[in-house]
Short mmCIF file of C-alpha atoms and ligand atoms in Angstrom, two decimals:
data_model
loop_
_atom_site.label_atom_id
_atom_site.label_comp_id
_atom_site.label_asym_id
_atom_site.label_seq_id
_atom_site.Cartn_x
_atom_site.Cartn_y
_atom_site.Cartn_z
CA MET A 424 -7.94 7.11 -5.92
CA TYR A 425 -7.90 3.88 -7.92
CA GLY A 426 -10.14 1.00 -8.72
CA THR A 427 -13.32 2.20 -7.11
CA SER A 428 -11.70 3.10 -3.83
CA GLU A 429 -9.19 5.20 -2.02
CA ILE A 430 -7.52 5.10 1.36
CA VAL A 431 -9.66 7.08 3.76
CA ASP A 432 -9.45 8.05 7.39
CA ALA A 433 -11.64 5.44 9.09
CA ALA A 434 -12.56 7.90 11.80
CA ALA A 435 -14.36 10.10 9.23
CA PRO A 436 -18.14 9.59 8.98
CA VAL A 437 -19.12 7.65 5.85
CA ASP A 438 -22.60 7.02 4.45
CA ALA A 439 -23.76 3.64 5.65
CA GLU A 440 -24.29 1.42 2.67
CA ARG A 441 -25.68 -1.72 4.24
CA THR A 442 -24.27 -4.47 2.04
CA ALA A 443 -22.62 -7.55 3.55
CA PHE A 444 -19.23 -6.10 2.61
CA ARG A 445 -20.03 -2.76 4.26
CA ARG A 446 -21.35 -4.43 7.39
CA THR A 447 -18.16 -6.48 7.73
CA GLU A 448 -16.02 -3.39 7.17
CA LYS A 449 -17.88 -1.64 9.96
CA LEU A 450 -17.35 -4.65 12.22
CA TYR A 451 -13.57 -4.45 11.87
CA LYS A 452 -12.79 -0.79 11.28
CA LEU A 453 -11.05 1.20 13.98
CA TYR A 454 -13.36 3.12 16.27
CA LYS A 455 -12.21 5.55 18.88
CA THR A 456 -14.33 6.07 21.92
CA GLN A 457 -15.61 9.59 22.38
CA ALA A 458 -13.10 10.41 25.09
CA PRO A 459 -12.75 13.93 26.50
CA LYS A 460 -10.00 15.95 24.78
CA SER A 461 -8.06 16.06 28.03
CA TRP A 462 -7.45 12.29 27.80
CA LYS A 463 -4.14 11.83 26.10
CA ASN A 464 -4.69 8.30 24.79
CA GLN A 465 -8.08 7.50 23.41
CA ALA A 466 -9.11 3.93 24.11
CA HIS A 467 -9.95 1.75 21.12
CA ARG A 468 -13.25 -0.09 20.99
CA LYS A 469 -12.59 -3.80 21.50
CA THR A 470 -13.08 -5.69 18.24
CA ASP A 471 -13.90 -9.40 18.18
CA LEU A 472 -11.11 -10.85 16.04
CA SER A 473 -12.04 -14.52 16.56
CA GLY A 474 -13.46 -14.78 13.01
CA VAL A 475 -10.30 -13.49 11.31
CA ILE A 476 -8.20 -16.20 9.61
CA ASP A 477 -4.57 -16.22 10.66
CA PHE A 478 -2.53 -17.93 7.94
CA HIS A 479 0.56 -18.05 10.16
CA SER A 480 -1.39 -20.31 12.54
CA VAL A 481 -2.76 -22.24 9.56
CA LEU A 482 0.83 -22.83 8.40
CA GLU A 483 2.02 -23.83 11.88
CA SER A 484 -0.73 -26.39 12.36
CA PHE A 485 -0.25 -27.66 8.81
CA LYS A 486 3.45 -28.26 9.62
CA GLN A 487 2.51 -30.09 12.81
CA CYS A 488 -0.38 -32.27 11.69
CA GLY A 489 -0.75 -31.81 7.92
CA ALA A 490 -4.32 -30.51 8.27
CA THR A 491 -5.94 -27.24 7.23
CA PRO A 492 -9.18 -25.62 8.50
CA ALA A 493 -12.42 -26.35 6.63
CA GLY A 494 -12.62 -24.43 3.33
CA ILE A 495 -8.83 -23.87 3.09
CA PHE A 496 -6.37 -26.11 1.25
CA LYS A 497 -2.64 -26.11 0.64
CA TYR A 498 -1.99 -25.42 -3.02
CA GLU A 499 0.54 -27.74 -4.63
CA CYS A 500 2.71 -26.11 -7.27
CA ARG A 501 5.77 -28.05 -8.41
CA SER A 502 7.69 -24.98 -9.60
CA PHE A 503 7.18 -23.06 -6.33
CA ASN A 504 8.96 -24.03 -3.13
CA ARG A 505 6.95 -22.17 -0.47
CA PRO A 506 3.67 -23.00 1.22
CA VAL A 507 0.66 -21.45 -0.53
CA PHE A 508 -2.93 -21.60 0.76
CA CYS A 509 -6.20 -21.12 -1.11
CA PHE A 510 -9.92 -20.92 -0.32
CA GLU A 511 -12.26 -23.48 -1.87
CA GLU A 512 -14.86 -20.73 -2.28
CA ARG A 513 -12.57 -18.12 -3.88
CA PRO A 514 -10.66 -19.65 -6.82
CA GLY A 515 -7.80 -17.48 -8.04
CA PHE A 516 -6.82 -16.18 -4.58
CA TYR A 517 -3.46 -17.35 -3.18
CA PHE A 518 -1.93 -16.57 0.22
CA ILE A 519 1.85 -16.97 0.69
CA PRO A 520 2.55 -16.47 4.42
CA GLY A 521 5.96 -15.02 5.34
CA ALA A 522 7.05 -14.86 1.70
CA LEU A 523 9.72 -12.19 2.34
CA THR A 524 12.64 -12.45 4.76
CA ASP A 525 13.24 -9.69 7.34
CA ASP A 526 16.06 -8.30 5.19
CA GLU A 527 13.81 -8.17 2.15
CA GLN A 528 11.09 -6.40 4.13
CA VAL A 529 13.59 -3.81 5.36
CA HIS A 530 14.80 -3.24 1.80
CA TRP A 531 11.28 -2.71 0.40
CA ILE A 532 10.28 -0.41 3.25
CA ARG A 533 13.31 1.79 2.51
CA GLU A 534 12.58 1.75 -1.20
CA SER A 535 8.90 2.58 -0.62
CA LEU A 536 9.85 5.63 1.42
CA ILE A 537 12.90 6.87 -0.45
CA SER A 538 12.85 5.79 -4.10
CA PHE A 539 9.26 4.99 -5.03
CA PRO A 540 7.81 8.49 -4.42
CA GLN A 541 10.59 10.09 -6.52
CA PRO A 542 9.54 11.75 -9.82
CA PRO A 543 8.70 10.88 -12.49
CA ASN A 544 6.66 8.47 -10.33
CA ARG A 545 3.47 10.23 -9.27
CA THR A 546 2.02 10.41 -5.75
CA ASN A 547 -1.19 11.77 -4.25
CA HIS A 548 0.76 15.06 -3.81
CA THR A 549 1.66 15.48 -7.50
CA GLU A 550 -1.68 17.03 -8.46
CA ALA A 551 -1.35 19.80 -5.87
CA TYR A 552 2.41 20.42 -5.81
CA GLY A 553 3.85 19.00 -9.00
CA PRO A 554 6.92 16.71 -8.74
CA ILE A 555 8.57 16.56 -5.31
CA PHE A 556 12.11 15.25 -4.99
CA GLY A 557 13.57 13.77 -1.79
CA LEU A 558 10.45 13.86 0.40
CA PHE A 559 11.60 11.35 3.04
CA ASP A 560 15.00 12.96 3.47
CA ALA A 561 13.43 16.43 3.63
CA ALA A 562 11.00 15.28 6.34
CA GLN A 563 13.93 13.98 8.43
CA ASN A 564 15.71 17.32 8.06
CA ASN A 565 12.69 19.44 9.02
CA LYS A 566 12.53 21.10 5.64
CA VAL A 567 9.53 22.82 4.16
CA LEU A 568 8.34 22.75 0.60
CA VAL A 569 8.26 26.14 -1.08
CA GLU A 570 7.22 27.22 -4.53
CA ALA A 571 10.42 27.26 -6.56
CA LYS A 572 11.31 30.31 -8.64
CA SER A 573 13.07 28.14 -11.20
CA THR A 574 14.14 24.54 -11.73
CA SER A 575 17.34 23.18 -13.13
CA SER A 576 17.41 21.91 -16.69
CA GLU A 577 18.18 18.46 -15.25
CA VAL A 578 14.80 18.45 -13.47
CA ASP A 579 13.11 19.62 -16.67
CA ARG A 580 14.77 16.82 -18.58
CA ILE A 581 13.74 14.09 -16.10
CA LEU A 582 10.18 15.31 -16.06
CA GLY A 583 9.89 16.01 -19.76
CA TYR A 584 8.70 19.55 -19.03
CA ASP A 585 7.67 21.90 -21.76
CA LYS A 586 9.42 25.16 -20.84
CA THR A 587 6.73 27.15 -22.61
CA ASN A 588 4.08 25.78 -20.24
CA LEU A 589 4.08 28.46 -17.59
CA ASN A 590 1.42 26.65 -15.60
CA SER A 591 3.72 23.75 -14.71
CA LYS A 592 4.00 23.54 -10.96
CA ARG A 593 7.57 23.40 -9.72
CA PHE A 594 8.27 22.81 -6.09
CA SER A 595 11.50 22.09 -4.32
CA PHE A 596 12.61 21.75 -0.72
CA SER A 597 14.13 24.75 0.96
CA GLU A 598 15.99 25.21 4.21
CA TYR A 599 13.62 28.05 5.09
CA CYS A 600 11.57 27.43 8.14
CA MET A 601 7.82 28.01 7.93
CA ILE A 602 7.77 30.12 11.06
CA THR A 603 10.18 32.73 9.64
CA ASN A 604 8.24 32.97 6.41
CA ASN A 605 5.86 35.89 6.79
CA ASP A 606 5.24 36.39 3.11
CA GLU A 607 1.78 34.92 2.64
CA SER A 608 2.09 34.85 -1.13
CA TYR A 609 4.99 32.41 -0.68
CA LYS A 610 3.33 29.00 -0.34
CA SER A 611 5.04 26.51 1.94
CA VAL A 612 4.25 23.21 3.62
CA ALA A 613 6.26 21.07 6.05
CA ALA A 614 7.82 17.97 4.49
CA SER A 615 6.95 15.94 7.61
CA LEU A 616 3.26 16.75 7.02
CA LEU A 617 3.53 15.72 3.37
CA LEU A 618 5.16 12.45 4.41
CA ARG A 619 2.43 11.76 6.93
CA LYS A 620 -0.15 12.45 4.24
CA LEU A 621 1.56 10.35 1.57
CA ARG A 622 -1.13 7.85 0.51
CA TRP A 623 0.07 6.37 -2.78
CA SER A 624 2.81 6.40 -5.35
CA THR A 625 2.76 4.72 -8.74
CA LEU A 626 5.62 2.88 -10.41
CA GLY A 627 6.09 1.90 -14.04
CA LEU A 628 3.15 2.86 -16.27
CA GLN A 629 1.40 5.72 -14.51
CA PHE A 630 -2.29 5.54 -13.80
CA ASP A 631 -4.44 8.56 -14.66
CA TRP A 632 -6.99 8.69 -11.86
CA SER A 633 -9.21 11.22 -13.60
CA LYS A 634 -9.64 9.09 -16.73
CA ARG A 635 -9.33 5.76 -14.91
CA ASN A 636 -6.78 4.32 -17.31
CA TYR A 637 -3.03 3.89 -17.70
CA ALA A 638 -1.63 7.05 -19.27
CA VAL A 639 1.20 5.69 -21.43
CA SER A 640 2.16 9.22 -22.47
CA LEU A 641 3.00 10.30 -18.89
CA PRO A 642 6.76 10.24 -18.23
CA HIS A 643 7.67 7.07 -16.34
CA LYS A 644 10.52 4.74 -15.49
CA ARG A 645 10.35 0.96 -15.73
CA ILE A 646 9.57 -0.86 -12.50
CA PRO A 647 12.94 -1.50 -10.76
CA ASP A 648 14.48 -4.81 -11.85
CA ASP A 649 14.72 -6.20 -8.31
CA LEU A 650 11.00 -5.59 -7.71
CA CYS A 651 10.20 -7.22 -11.07
CA LEU A 652 12.22 -10.26 -10.02
CA VAL A 653 10.30 -10.63 -6.74
CA ALA A 654 6.96 -10.23 -8.53
CA LYS A 655 7.83 -12.76 -11.25
CA LYS A 656 9.03 -15.28 -8.67
CA MET A 657 6.00 -14.88 -6.40
CA ALA A 658 3.43 -14.85 -9.23
CA VAL A 659 4.32 -18.39 -10.31
CA PRO A 660 1.47 -20.24 -8.47
CA ALA A 661 -1.11 -18.02 -10.21
CA MET A 662 0.32 -17.93 -13.75
CA PRO A 663 -1.61 -19.84 -16.37
CA ASN A 664 0.34 -22.53 -18.31
CA GLY A 665 3.73 -21.68 -16.79
CA GLU A 666 3.88 -18.27 -18.52
CA GLU A 667 6.10 -15.58 -16.99
CA PHE A 668 4.41 -12.63 -15.26
CA GLN A 669 5.32 -9.28 -16.86
CA PRO A 670 5.25 -6.48 -14.24
CA GLU A 671 4.37 -3.19 -15.92
CA ALA A 672 2.83 -1.04 -13.20
CA ALA A 673 2.65 -0.94 -9.41
CA ILE A 674 0.73 1.03 -6.84
CA VAL A 675 2.28 1.60 -3.44
CA ASN A 676 -0.30 2.29 -0.71
CA TYR A 677 0.77 3.98 2.53
CA PHE A 678 -1.57 3.45 5.52
CA GLY A 679 -1.49 5.63 8.62
CA PRO A 680 -2.91 4.42 11.96
CA SER A 681 -6.56 5.23 11.26
CA ASP A 682 -6.60 4.63 7.49
CA MET A 683 -8.66 2.07 5.69
CA LEU A 684 -9.05 1.02 2.05
CA GLY A 685 -12.73 0.61 1.19
CA GLY A 686 -14.12 -2.37 -0.72
CA HIS A 687 -13.31 -2.16 -4.43
CA LEU A 688 -12.40 -4.04 -7.60
CA ASP A 689 -9.17 -3.59 -9.55
CA ASP A 690 -10.53 -3.60 -13.05
CA MET A 691 -8.34 -1.43 -15.23
CA GLU A 692 -5.93 -4.10 -16.51
CA LYS A 693 -6.74 -5.89 -19.79
CA ASP A 694 -6.14 -9.51 -18.86
CA TRP A 695 -7.66 -10.59 -15.57
CA SER A 696 -6.17 -14.07 -15.85
CA LYS A 697 -2.87 -12.45 -14.81
CA PRO A 698 -2.42 -11.96 -11.06
CA ILE A 699 -1.98 -8.84 -8.99
CA VAL A 700 1.01 -9.53 -6.72
CA SER A 701 0.37 -7.76 -3.42
CA ILE A 702 3.13 -7.35 -0.81
CA SER A 703 2.44 -6.32 2.82
CA LEU A 704 4.99 -4.41 4.92
CA GLY A 705 4.84 -2.93 8.42
CA CYS A 706 1.91 -3.14 10.79
CA LYS A 707 -0.51 -6.05 10.65
CA ALA A 708 -3.83 -5.42 8.88
CA ILE A 709 -7.17 -7.09 8.27
CA PHE A 710 -7.89 -7.91 4.63
CA LEU A 711 -11.45 -8.59 3.47
CA LEU A 712 -11.95 -10.81 0.45
CA GLY A 713 -15.53 -10.57 -0.73
CA GLY A 714 -17.27 -12.18 -3.67
CA LYS A 715 -18.41 -10.84 -7.04
CA SER A 716 -21.23 -8.91 -5.36
CA ARG A 717 -20.99 -6.60 -2.39
CA GLU A 718 -23.77 -8.74 -0.95
CA ASP A 719 -21.45 -11.78 -0.69
CA MET A 720 -20.13 -12.25 2.83
CA PRO A 721 -16.38 -11.41 2.81
CA ILE A 722 -13.70 -13.63 4.33
CA ALA A 723 -11.53 -11.74 6.87
CA MET A 724 -7.85 -12.57 7.24
CA PHE A 725 -4.74 -10.99 8.80
CA LEU A 726 -1.99 -9.65 6.57
CA ARG A 727 1.44 -9.35 8.22
CA SER A 728 4.68 -7.80 7.11
CA GLY A 729 6.27 -10.14 4.55
CA ASP A 730 3.02 -11.86 3.50
CA ILE A 731 2.14 -11.86 -0.20
CA VAL A 732 -1.26 -12.46 -1.78
CA LEU A 733 -2.05 -13.11 -5.42
CA MET A 734 -5.40 -12.31 -7.01
CA ALA A 735 -5.96 -13.82 -10.46
CA GLY A 736 -8.77 -15.14 -12.63
CA GLU A 737 -12.09 -15.26 -10.80
CA ALA A 738 -10.59 -13.58 -7.73
CA ARG A 739 -9.98 -10.46 -9.89
CA GLU A 740 -13.77 -10.05 -9.89
CA CYS A 741 -14.01 -10.15 -6.10
CA PHE A 742 -14.49 -7.05 -3.97
CA HIS A 743 -11.70 -6.57 -1.46
CA GLY A 744 -10.40 -3.99 0.98
CA VAL A 745 -8.48 -3.26 4.17
CA PRO A 746 -10.80 -2.04 6.97
CA ARG A 747 -8.00 -1.39 9.45
CA ILE A 748 -4.39 -1.71 10.45
CA PHE A 749 -3.11 -2.42 13.98
CA THR A 750 -0.61 -0.10 15.61
CA ASP A 751 -1.04 -1.15 19.24
CA SER A 752 1.65 -3.32 20.77
CA GLU A 753 -0.74 -6.23 21.39
CA HIS A 754 -1.73 -6.64 17.73
CA ALA A 755 0.72 -4.82 15.45
CA ASP A 756 2.99 -7.88 15.31
CA ASN A 757 5.97 -5.82 14.23
CA VAL A 758 8.50 -6.31 17.05
CA ASP A 759 10.88 -8.42 14.94
CA LEU A 760 10.61 -5.99 12.06
CA LEU A 761 11.27 -2.96 14.26
CA SER A 762 14.36 -4.60 15.72
CA GLN A 763 15.82 -4.60 12.18
CA PHE A 764 15.91 -0.80 12.34
CA SER A 765 18.02 -0.39 15.48
CA ASN A 766 20.99 1.58 14.04
CA GLU A 767 21.01 5.30 14.68
CA GLU A 768 20.62 6.09 10.96
CA ASP A 769 17.64 3.74 10.67
CA LEU A 770 15.56 5.27 13.46
CA CYS A 771 13.60 7.39 10.99
CA PHE A 772 12.37 4.24 9.20
CA ARG A 773 11.57 2.63 12.53
CA GLU A 774 9.53 5.67 13.62
CA TYR A 775 7.55 5.65 10.39
CA ILE A 776 6.83 1.93 10.15
CA LYS A 777 6.01 1.55 13.87
CA THR A 778 2.59 3.06 13.15
CA SER A 779 2.23 2.49 9.41
CA ARG A 780 1.62 -0.16 6.82
CA ILE A 781 2.83 -0.21 3.22
CA ASN A 782 1.32 -2.31 0.45
CA ILE A 783 3.04 -2.73 -2.92
CA ASN A 784 0.78 -4.25 -5.56
CA ILE A 785 2.29 -5.11 -8.91
CA ARG A 786 0.32 -5.52 -12.11
CA GLN A 787 0.64 -6.73 -15.68
CA VAL A 788 -1.32 -4.13 -17.62
CA ASN A 789 -1.47 -5.54 -21.18
O1 AKG B 1019 -3.39 -3.02 0.97
C1 AKG B 1019 -3.71 -4.12 0.54
O2 AKG B 1019 -3.30 -5.18 1.02
C2 AKG B 1019 -4.67 -4.22 -0.63
C3 AKG B 1019 -4.42 -3.17 -1.66
C4 AKG B 1019 -5.46 -3.17 -2.73
O3 AKG B 1019 -6.48 -3.79 -2.62
C5 AKG B 1019 -5.25 -2.42 -3.94
O4 AKG B 1019 -4.27 -1.66 -4.04
O5 AKG B 1019 -6.09 -2.54 -4.85
#
């Protein structure tokens, strides 16, 4: 949970709040027809996507004839050598289509699955299970998570544990298989299930969801240098007076096939003139950029793997969300990306990302 929103299963019933933002979300979210259980593949309701802006087409036609659709302009920034597009009606929002190469996307997908959920970074599972090491690897090896009897002093050191706190939860992966575990007092859960239910991890300064602020006292590592470099480089069009962006925290969102991120504001950073740098990986999604009120009609656009958006200044006050991702072969737009994972040892990444989307959004907190 962060901002005023969390990733939810779009198939779950939600109270209808009839604002313009909510109506647009409902227009685009994924619906499944009420098919009988015996039907293996439920058909998806056809959604009219003709009103969704496709910045890859905008870029193509700009290259061919130098024109942009009404309300969109190409942003000129001398110190930035990629095409950037903006909306006349939403100052502070920047779209950088295809900002990352295929290799870069592959790298950040691996990092998002292997390194970013590693303690001391927190995930949506930390509250229930405490720190979990090696989740992705454990899921590939059919391990289950069991309550550990003890942890090594190395783990204690990394996590800054107080040994006198007997309530600290300590879980580790075991080779034991759930099915052979008949002891009901021995809690266990399959790593593959935990991976499928991974919804967020936080890097750098850790966010305390219960207090809705950055908890500087929580153990944390700095954001990896290579991610900082990407964020600094990509933030340039949105930085006031040529200042350098200082990445201090990041949230990694993991979307499964029927997940959505409801309309929200990101309002817990001090200086809203600094951008949020938001990287898309995996399946294509629809992004809604609303206005300062939920009553303002949102603009819908596609986000593809490798696209980056920046939200700074006035755009920081705009409601936004992701009503759906596309996993079907007609719309997912991930064939090139999937072909990058063709080696035997990469098939696990391919399987995951074939039906998932990852978003890494990087923030300057102070
Ligand atoms: O997934 C996205 O592209 C948007 C993420 C977002 O809005 C957020 O993390 O606040």
